[in-house]
Coordinates of C-alpha atoms in Angstrom, one line a residue:
X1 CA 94.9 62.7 86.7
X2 CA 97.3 64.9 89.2
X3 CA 95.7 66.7 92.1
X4 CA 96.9 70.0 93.7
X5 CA 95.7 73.0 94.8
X6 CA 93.4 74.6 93.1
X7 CA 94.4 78.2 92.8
X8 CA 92.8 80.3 90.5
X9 CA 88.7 78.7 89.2
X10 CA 88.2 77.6 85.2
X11 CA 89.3 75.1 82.9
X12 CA 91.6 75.0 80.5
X13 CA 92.3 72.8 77.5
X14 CA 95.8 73.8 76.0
X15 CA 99.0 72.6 74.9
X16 CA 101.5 72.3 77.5
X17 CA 104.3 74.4 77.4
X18 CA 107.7 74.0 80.1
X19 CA 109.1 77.1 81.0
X20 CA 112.4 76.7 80.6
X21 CA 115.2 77.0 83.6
X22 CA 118.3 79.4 83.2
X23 CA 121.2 77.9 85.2
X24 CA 123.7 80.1 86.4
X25 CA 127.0 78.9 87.5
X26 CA 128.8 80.3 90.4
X27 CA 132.4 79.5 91.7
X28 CA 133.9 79.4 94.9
X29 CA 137.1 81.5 94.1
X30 CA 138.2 84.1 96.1
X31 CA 138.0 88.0 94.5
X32 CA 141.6 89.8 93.2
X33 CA 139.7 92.9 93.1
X34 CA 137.5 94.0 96.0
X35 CA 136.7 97.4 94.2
X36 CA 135.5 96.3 91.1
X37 CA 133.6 93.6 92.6
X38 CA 131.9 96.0 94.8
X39 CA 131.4 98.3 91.7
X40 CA 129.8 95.6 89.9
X41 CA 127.6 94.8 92.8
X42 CA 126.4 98.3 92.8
X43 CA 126.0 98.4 89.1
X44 CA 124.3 95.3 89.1
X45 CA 121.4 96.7 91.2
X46 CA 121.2 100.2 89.4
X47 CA 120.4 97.6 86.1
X48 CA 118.5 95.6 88.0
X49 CA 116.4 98.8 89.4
X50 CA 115.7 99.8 86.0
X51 CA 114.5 96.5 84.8
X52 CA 112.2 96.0 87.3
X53 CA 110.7 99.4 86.7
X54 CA 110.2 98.7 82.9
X55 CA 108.5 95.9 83.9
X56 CA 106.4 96.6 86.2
X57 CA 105.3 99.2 83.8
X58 CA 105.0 96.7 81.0
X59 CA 102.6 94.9 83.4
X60 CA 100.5 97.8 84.6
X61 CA 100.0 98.7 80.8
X62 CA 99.1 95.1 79.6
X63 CA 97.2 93.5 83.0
X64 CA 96.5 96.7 85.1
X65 CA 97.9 97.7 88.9
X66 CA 97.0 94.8 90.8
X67 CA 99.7 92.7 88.3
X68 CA 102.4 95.6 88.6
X69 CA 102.5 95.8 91.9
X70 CA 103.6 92.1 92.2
X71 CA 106.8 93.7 91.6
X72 CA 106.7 96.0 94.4
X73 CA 107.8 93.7 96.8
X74 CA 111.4 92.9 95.3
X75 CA 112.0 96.6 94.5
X76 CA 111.4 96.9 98.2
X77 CA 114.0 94.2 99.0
X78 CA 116.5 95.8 96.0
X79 CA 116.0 99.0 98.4
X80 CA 116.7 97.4 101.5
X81 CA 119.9 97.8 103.3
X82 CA 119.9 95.1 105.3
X83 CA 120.2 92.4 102.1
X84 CA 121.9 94.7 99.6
X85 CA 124.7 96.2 102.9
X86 CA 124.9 92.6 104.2
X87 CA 126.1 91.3 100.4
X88 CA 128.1 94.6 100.2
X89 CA 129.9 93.5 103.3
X90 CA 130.1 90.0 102.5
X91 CA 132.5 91.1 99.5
X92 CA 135.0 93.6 101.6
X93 CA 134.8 90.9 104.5
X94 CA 135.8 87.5 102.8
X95 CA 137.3 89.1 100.1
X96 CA 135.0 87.1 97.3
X97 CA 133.3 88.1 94.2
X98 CA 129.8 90.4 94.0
X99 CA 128.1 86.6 92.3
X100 CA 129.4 84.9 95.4
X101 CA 128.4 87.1 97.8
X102 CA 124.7 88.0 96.3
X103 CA 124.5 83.9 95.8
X104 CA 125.1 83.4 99.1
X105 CA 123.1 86.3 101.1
X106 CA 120.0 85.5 98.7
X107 CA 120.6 81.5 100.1
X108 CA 120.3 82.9 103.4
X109 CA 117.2 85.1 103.3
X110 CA 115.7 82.2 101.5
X111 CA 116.2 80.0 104.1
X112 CA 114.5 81.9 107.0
X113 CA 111.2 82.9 104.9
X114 CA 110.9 79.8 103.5
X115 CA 110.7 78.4 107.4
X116 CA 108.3 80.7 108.7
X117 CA 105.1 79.7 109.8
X118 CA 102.9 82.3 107.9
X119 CA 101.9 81.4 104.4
X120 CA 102.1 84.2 103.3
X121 CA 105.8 85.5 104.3
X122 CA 106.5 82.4 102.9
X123 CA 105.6 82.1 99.6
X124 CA 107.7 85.5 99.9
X125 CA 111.1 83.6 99.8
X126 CA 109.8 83.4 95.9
X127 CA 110.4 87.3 95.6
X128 CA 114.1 87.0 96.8
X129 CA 115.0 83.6 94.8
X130 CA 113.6 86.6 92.0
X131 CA 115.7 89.1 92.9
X132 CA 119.0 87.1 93.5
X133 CA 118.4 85.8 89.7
X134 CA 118.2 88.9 88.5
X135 CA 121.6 90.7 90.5
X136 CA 123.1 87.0 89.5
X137 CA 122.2 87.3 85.6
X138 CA 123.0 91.2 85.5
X139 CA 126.5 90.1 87.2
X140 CA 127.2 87.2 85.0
X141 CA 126.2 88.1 81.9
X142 CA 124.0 85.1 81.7
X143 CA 120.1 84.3 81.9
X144 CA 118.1 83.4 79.2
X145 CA 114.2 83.7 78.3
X146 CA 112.3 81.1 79.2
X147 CA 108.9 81.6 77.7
X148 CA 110.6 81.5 73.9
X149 CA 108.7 79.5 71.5
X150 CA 105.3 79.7 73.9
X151 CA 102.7 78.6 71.6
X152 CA 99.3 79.5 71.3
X153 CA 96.5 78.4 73.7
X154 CA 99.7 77.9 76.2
X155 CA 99.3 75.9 79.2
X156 CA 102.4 77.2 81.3
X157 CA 104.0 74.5 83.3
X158 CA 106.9 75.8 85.9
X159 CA 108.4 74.2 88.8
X160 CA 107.7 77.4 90.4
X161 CA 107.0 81.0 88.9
X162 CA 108.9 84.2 89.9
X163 CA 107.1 87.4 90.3
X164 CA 109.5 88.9 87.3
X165 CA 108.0 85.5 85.0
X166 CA 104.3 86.3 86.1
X167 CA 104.4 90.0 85.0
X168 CA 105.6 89.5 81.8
X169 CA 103.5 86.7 80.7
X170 CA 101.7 87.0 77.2
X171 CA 98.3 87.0 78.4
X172 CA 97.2 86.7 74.7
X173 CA 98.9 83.0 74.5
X174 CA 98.7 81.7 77.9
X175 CA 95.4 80.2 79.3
X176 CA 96.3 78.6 82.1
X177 CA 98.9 78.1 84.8
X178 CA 100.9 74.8 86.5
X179 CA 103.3 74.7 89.2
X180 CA 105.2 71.8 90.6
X181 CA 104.9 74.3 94.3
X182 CA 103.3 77.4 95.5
X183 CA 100.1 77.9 97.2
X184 CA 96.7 79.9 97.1
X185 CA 98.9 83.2 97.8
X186 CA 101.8 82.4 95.4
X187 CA 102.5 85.1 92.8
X188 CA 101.3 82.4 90.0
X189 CA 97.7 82.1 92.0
X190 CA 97.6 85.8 92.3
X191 CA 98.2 86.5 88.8
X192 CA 95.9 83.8 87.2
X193 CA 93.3 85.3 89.7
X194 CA 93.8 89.1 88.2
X195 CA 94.1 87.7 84.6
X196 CA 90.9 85.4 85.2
X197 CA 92.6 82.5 84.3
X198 CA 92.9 78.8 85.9
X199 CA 95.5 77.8 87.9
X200 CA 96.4 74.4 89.8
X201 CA 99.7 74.6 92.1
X202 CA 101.2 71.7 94.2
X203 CA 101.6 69.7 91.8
X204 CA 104.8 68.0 93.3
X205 CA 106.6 67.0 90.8
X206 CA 104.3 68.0 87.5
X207 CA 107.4 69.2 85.3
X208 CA 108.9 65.3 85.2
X209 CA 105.6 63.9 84.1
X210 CA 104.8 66.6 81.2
X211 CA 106.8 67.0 77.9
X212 CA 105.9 70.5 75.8
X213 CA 103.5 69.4 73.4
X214 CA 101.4 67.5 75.7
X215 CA 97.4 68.7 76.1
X216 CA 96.5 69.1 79.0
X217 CA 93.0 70.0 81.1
X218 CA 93.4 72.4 83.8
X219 CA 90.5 71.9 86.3
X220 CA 91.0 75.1 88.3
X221 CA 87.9 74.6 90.4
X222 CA 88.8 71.0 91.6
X223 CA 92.7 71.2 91.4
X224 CA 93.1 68.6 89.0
X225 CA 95.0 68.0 85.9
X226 CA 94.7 65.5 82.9
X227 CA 97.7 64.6 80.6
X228 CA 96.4 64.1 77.1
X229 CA 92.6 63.3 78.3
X230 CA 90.8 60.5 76.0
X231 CA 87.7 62.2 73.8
X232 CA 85.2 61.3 76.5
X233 CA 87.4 63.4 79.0
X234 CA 87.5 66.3 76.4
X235 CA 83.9 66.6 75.9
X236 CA 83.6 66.5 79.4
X237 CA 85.7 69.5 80.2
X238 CA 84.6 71.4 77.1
X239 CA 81.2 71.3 78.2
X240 CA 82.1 72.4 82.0
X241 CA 83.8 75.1 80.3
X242 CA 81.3 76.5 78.1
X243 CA 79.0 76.2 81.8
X244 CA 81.7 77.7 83.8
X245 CA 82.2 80.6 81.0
X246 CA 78.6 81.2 80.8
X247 CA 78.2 81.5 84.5
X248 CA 80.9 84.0 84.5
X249 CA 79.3 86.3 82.1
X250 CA 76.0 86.4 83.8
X251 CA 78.0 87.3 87.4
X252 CA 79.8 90.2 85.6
X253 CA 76.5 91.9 84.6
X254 CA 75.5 92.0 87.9
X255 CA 78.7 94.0 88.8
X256 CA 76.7 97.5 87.9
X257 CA 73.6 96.1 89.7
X258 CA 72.2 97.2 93.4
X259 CA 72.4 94.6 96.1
X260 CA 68.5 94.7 97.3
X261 CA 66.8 91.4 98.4
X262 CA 63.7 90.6 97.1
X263 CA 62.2 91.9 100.0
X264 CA 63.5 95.7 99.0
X265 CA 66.3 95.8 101.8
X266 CA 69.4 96.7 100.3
X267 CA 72.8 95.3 101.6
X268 CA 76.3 96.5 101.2
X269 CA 78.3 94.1 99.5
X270 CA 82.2 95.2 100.0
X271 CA 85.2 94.2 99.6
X272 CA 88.4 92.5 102.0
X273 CA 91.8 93.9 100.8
X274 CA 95.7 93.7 102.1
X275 CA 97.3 96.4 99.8
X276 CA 96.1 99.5 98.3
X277 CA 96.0 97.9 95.0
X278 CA 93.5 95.6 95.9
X279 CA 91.3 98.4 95.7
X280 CA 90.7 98.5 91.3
X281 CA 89.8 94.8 91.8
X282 CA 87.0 95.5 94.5
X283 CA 85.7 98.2 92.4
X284 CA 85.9 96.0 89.3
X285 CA 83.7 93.8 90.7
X286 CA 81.0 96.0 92.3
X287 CA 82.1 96.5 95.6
X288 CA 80.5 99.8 97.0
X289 CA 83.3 99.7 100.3
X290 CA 86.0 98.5 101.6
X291 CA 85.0 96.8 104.9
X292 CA 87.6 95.3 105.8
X293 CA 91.6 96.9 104.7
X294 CA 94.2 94.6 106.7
X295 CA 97.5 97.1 107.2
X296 CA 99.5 94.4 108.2
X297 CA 100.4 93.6 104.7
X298 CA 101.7 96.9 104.9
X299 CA 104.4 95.9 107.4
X300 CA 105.3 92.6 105.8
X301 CA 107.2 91.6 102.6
X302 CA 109.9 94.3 104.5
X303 CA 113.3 95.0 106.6
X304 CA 111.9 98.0 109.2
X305 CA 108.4 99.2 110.6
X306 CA 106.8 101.4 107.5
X307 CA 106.9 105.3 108.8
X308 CA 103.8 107.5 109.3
X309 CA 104.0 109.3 105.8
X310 CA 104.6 105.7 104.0
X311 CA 101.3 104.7 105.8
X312 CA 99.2 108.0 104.9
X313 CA 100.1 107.7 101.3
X314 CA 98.4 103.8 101.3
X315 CA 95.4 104.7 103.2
X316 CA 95.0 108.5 101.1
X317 CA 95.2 106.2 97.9
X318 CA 92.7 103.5 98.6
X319 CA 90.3 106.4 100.1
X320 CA 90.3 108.5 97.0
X321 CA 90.1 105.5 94.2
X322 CA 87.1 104.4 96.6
X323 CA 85.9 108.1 96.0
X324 CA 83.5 108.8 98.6
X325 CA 82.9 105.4 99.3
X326 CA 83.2 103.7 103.0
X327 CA 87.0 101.9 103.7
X328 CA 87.3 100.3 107.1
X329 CA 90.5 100.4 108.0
X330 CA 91.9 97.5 110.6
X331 CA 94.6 98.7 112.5
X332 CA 97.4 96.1 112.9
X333 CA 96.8 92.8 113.9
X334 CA 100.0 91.2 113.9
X335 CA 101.2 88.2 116.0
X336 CA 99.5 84.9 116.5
X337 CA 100.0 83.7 112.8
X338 CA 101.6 86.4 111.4
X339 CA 104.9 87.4 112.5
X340 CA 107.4 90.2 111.4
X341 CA 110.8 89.2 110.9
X342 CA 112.3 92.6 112.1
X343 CA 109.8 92.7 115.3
X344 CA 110.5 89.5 117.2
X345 CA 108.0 88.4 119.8
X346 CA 108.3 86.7 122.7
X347 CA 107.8 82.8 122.5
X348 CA 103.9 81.6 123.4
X349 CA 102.9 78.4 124.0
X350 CA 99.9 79.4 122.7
X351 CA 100.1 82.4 120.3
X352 CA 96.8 82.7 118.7
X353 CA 95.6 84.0 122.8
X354 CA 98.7 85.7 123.1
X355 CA 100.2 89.0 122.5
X356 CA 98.8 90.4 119.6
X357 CA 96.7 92.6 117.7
X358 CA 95.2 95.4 120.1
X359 CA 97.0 94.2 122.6
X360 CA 100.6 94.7 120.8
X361 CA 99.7 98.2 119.9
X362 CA 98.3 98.9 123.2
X363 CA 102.3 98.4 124.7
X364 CA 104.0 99.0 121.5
X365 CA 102.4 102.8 121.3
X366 CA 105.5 103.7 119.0
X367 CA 103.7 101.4 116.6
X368 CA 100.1 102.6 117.5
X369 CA 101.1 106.0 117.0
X370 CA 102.1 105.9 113.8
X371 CA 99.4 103.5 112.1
X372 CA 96.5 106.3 114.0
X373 CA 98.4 109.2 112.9
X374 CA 98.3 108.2 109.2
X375 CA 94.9 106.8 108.9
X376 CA 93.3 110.3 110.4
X377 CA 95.3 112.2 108.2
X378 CA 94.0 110.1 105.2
X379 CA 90.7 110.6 107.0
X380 CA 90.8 114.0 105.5
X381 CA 90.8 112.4 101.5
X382 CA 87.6 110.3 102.0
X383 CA 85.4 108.2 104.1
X384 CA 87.5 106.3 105.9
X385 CA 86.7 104.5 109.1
X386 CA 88.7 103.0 111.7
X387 CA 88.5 99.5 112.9
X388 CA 90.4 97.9 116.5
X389 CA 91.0 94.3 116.2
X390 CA 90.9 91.4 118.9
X391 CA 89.0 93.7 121.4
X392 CA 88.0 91.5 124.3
X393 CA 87.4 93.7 127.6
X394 CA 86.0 96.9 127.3
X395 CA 89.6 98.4 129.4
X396 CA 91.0 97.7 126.2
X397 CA 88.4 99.4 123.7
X398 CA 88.6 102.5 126.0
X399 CA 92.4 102.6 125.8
X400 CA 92.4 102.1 122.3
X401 CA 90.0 105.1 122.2
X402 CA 91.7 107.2 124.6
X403 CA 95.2 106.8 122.5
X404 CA 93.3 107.7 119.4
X405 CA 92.2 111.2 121.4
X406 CA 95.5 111.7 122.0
X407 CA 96.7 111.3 118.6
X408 CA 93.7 113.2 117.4
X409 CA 95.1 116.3 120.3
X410 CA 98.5 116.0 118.3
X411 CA 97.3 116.3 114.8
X412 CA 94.7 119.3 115.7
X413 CA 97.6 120.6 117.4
X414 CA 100.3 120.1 114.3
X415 CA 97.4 122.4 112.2
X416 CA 96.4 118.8 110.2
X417 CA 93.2 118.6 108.6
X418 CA 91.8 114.7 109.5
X419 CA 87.9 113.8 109.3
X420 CA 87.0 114.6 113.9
X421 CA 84.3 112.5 113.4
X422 CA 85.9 109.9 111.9
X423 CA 83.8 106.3 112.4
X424 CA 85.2 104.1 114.8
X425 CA 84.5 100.2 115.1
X426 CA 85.5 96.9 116.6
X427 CA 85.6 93.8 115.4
X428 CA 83.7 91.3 117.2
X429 CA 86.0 87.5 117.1
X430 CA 86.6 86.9 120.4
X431 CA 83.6 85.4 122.2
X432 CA 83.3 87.5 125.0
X433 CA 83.2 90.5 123.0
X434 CA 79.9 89.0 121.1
X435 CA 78.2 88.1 124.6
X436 CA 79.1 91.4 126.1
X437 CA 78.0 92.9 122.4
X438 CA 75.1 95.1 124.0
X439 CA 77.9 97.2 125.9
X440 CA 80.2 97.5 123.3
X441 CA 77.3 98.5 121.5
X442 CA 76.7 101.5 123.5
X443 CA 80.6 102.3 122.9
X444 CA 81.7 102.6 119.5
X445 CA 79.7 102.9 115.5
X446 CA 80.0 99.9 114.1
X447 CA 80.7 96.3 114.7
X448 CA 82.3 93.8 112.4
X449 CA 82.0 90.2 113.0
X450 CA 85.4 88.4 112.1
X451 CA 84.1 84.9 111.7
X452 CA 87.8 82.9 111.1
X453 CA 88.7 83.8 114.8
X454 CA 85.5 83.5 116.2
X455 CA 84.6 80.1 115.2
X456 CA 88.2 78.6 116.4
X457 CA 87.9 80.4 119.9
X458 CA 84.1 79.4 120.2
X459 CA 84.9 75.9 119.6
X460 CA 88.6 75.9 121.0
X461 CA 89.7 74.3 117.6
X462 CA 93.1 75.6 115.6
X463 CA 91.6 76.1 112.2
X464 CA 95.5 75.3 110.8
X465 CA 96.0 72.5 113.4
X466 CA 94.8 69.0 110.8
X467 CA 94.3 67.1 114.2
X468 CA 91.6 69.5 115.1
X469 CA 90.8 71.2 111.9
X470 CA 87.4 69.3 111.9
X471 CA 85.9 70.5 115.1
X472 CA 86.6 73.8 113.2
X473 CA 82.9 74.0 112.4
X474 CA 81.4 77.4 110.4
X475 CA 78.2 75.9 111.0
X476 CA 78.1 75.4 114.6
X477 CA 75.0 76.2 116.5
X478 CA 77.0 78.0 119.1
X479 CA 78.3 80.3 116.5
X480 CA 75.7 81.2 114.9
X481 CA 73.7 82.5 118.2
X482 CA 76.8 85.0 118.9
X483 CA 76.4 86.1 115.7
X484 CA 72.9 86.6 116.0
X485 CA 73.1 88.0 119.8
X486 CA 75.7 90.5 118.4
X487 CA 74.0 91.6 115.3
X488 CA 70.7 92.3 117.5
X489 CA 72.9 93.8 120.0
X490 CA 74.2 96.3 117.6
X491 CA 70.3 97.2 116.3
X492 CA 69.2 97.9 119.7
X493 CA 71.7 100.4 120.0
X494 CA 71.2 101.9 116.4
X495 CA 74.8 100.9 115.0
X496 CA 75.2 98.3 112.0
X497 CA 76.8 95.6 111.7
X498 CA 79.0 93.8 109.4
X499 CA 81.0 90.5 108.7
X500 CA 84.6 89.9 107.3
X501 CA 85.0 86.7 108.0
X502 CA 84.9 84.0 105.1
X503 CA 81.2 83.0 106.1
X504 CA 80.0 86.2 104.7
X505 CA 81.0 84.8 101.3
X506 CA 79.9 81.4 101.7
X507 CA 76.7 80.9 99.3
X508 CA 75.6 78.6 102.4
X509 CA 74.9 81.4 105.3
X510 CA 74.3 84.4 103.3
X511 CA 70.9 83.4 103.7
X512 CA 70.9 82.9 107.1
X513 CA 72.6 86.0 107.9
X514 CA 70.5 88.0 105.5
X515 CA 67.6 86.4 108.1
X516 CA 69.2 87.5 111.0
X517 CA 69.7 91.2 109.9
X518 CA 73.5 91.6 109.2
X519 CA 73.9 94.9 107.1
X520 CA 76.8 94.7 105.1
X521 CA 79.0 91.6 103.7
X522 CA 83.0 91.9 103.2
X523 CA 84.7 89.5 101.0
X524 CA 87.4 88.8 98.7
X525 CA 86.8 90.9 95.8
X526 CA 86.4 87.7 93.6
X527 CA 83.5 86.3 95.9
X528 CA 81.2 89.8 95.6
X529 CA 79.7 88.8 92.2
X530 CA 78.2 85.0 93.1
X531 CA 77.3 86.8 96.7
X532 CA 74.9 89.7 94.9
X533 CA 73.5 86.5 92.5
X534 CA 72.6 85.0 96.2
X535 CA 71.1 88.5 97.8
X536 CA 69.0 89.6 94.6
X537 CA 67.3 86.2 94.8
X538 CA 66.5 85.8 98.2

């Protein structure tokens, strides 16, 4: 048996298939002709523009928006000055060919996502490995398909898989998914998430140990793989399958079904997303809001600071496929974890108490601007709420409010329609803001308890520091009574309260948290289904 990661829940039983590797041979010669490698650079991303389209498109036909926009991210990056002028430059400059110079720009970019800290913006070095491929194969000539001959009932093994390999998958032949690398926000993960099918990434070094032909079991729930399993091992899995399969059914008739407790209270069951996309997922599984939209994805994956109108158009799109429905959006909590490549930051000893979040936007009101601007014109195309992360002292919620004014003043002035009485929150993850929840209360509409921050300050443990990680304690007693003292602070005052943090999908303390009051539950869209299962019988 091999252990990984589990990626994507399910099992599998298939026959292995190994997705085969185009290789691509570049040399080291110098260029005769610096025009027509510089014309084949730019033809080679006018193809490569084109391609990319047709495929997305082939994706968003066969598996829907949430697989096509996989691909938005390296159209981004074929759009983006600062990799497609530096290879441009890197031709005129050492006088080499287009091949060369794409090779060796892609290397680079690699190199410093694949060394950031942030999982995500790393498992982005995937999209530009993608995208040099592609320019390379367009410039050569060469590149090859890799998924010919993919049988039936296909287990897809891969050292890694590109975004362009995900979006054209036959979901009619593959059943499962197997990587040698990645992580639980790879493009593989993501796509055998949206296709419903299992995935285990990893794996280390899966593709040495496996020959095409081989069956395999895919244990997506525990991470595991078997290599031609004995019949006792097969009857196994086949009959956590047909359990696993049957459960699934049952959760997805729910998806049409109110969230009322046995009691009669209903509860709002919603949805946590990172790009507008997101939103046909949340809907598919029976979300009724959006409480919790985290814009920073907006500003990753990315050379420059998205603009105003860029912004507007993602916020106006997930409020009118929500139509009429809450969406709370976060403004940008960046910093701590999640850096931007093209905004550095200062050094912090200690990063996750350091400049970020509200506090960023608060000095960077270039930023601020922007973000408030956009989501109160989108404002005007549904019911969208606004959210300020990492509030601590109540100076900083009134500043945050008093900037928002001011942005309001500018709008009303500029003749743009935006909702005035548009719903503005906090989130409560910092511990003094959940002791000092009865003032804050008294101050904003709604509260939102973000349990992932909470938890690590309450307890002073790094939830992504392994030394520590075990202090890191969802459970805590002293957790638990600031949620409490801040949902009861919120009732006093007559506002509700909600939770995005991953406790309020954990099957474990929705009962609890049903007990203490909290109002609506925010989750990933996947987790909604099992949650309802939990409310309706309780």
């Amino acid at each position: 048996m091999k252990k990984g990661i589990p990626a994507s829940p399910g099992y599998a039983i298939g026959t292995a298939f190994l997705k085969k590797e185009a290789a691509i041979r570049i040399g080291e010669e110098t260029a005769v002709d610096i025009a027509a490698e510089q014309a084949k650079f730019k033809a080679a991303i006018e193809t490569a523009g084109i391609q990319l389209a047709e495929l997305r498109e082939k994706a968003r036909l066969e598996m829907g928006e949430a697989a096509a926009a996989i691909l938005d991210s390296q159209l981004l990056f074929l759009d983006d000055p600062e990799l497609t002028g530096a290879a441009a430059r890197r031709i005129e400059m050492n006088q080499i060919s287009a091949a060369r110079a794409v090779r060796d720009i892609v290397a680079e970019y690699v190199a410093v996502f694949a060394g950031l800290e942030d999982e995500y913006l790393r498992e982005r070095a995937a999209d530009l490995r993608d995208i040099g491929a592609r320019l390379l194969a367009n410039l050569t000539g060469t590149g090859d398909d890799g998924f010919a001959g993919l049988p039936e009932q296909a287990i897809v093994v891969a050292r890694d898989l590109t975004p362009s390999d995900t979006a054209q998958l036959d979901k009619a032949k593959v059943i499962a998914l197997v990587t040698d690398g990645g992580g639980p926000t790879a493009h593989s993960a993501i796509m055998a998430r949206t296709l419903e099918i299992p995935a285990v990434v990893g794996l280390g070094d899966i593709t040495a140990t496996i020959r095409s032909g081989d069956t395999l079991i895919v244990d997506g729930c525990a991470g595991a793989v078997l290599v031609n399993p004995d019949p006792p091992a097969l009857a196994m899995y086949r009959g956590k399958k047909a359990g696993f399969e049957a459960e699934r059914e049952q959760l997805k008739a729910l998806a049409g079904a109110p969230a009322v407790t046995k009691a009669g209270k209903p509860i709002i069951l919603a949805a946590n997303i990172g790009k507008p996309e997101d939103a046909g997922q949340a809907i598919a599984n029976g979300a009724e809001a959006i409480g919790l939209f985290r814009t920073e994805f907006l500003y990753m994956d990315r050379a420059s600071l998205p603009g105003e109108e860029e912004q507007y158009r993602a916020y106006r799109q997930v409020a009118e496929q929500m139509a009429g429905k809450p969406v709370v959006i976060r403004t940008l909590d960046i910093g701590g974890d999640k850096h931007l490549p093209y905004l550095p930051l200062p050094e912090e000893l200690n990063p996750f108490l350091g400049f970020r979040a509200i506090r960023l936007c608060l000095e960077r009101k270039d930023i601020f601007r922007s973000q408030l601007r956009a989501i109160l014109r989108a404002s005007a195309h549904g019911d969208i709420q606004l959210m300020f992360p990492m509030i601590g002292a109540m100076a900083e919620l009134r500043a945050a409010q008093e900037f928002l004014r001011q942005c309001m003043d500018e709008l009303q002035a500029e003749g743009i329609p935006f909702n005035e009485r548009i719903a503005i929150g906090m989130m409560i993850e910092i511990p003094a803001a959940a002791v000092m929840a009865d003032e804050f209360a008294r101050q904003v509409d709604f509260f939102s308890i973000g349990t992932n921050d909470l938890i690590q300050y309450t307890l002073a443990a790094d939830r992504t520091n392994e030394k520590v990680s075990h202090l890191y304690d969802p459970m805590h007693p002293a957790v638990w009574r600031l949620i409490r003292t801040t949902i009861e602070a919120a009732h006093r005052e007559g506002i509700w309260c909600g939770m995005c943090g991953e406790l309020a999908g954990d099957p474990q303390a929705i009962p609890a948290l049903l007990e203490y009051g909290l109002d609506e539950f925010s989750m990933n869209p996947g987790a909604i289904l099992a949650a309802k299962k939990i409310i309706i019988n309780s």
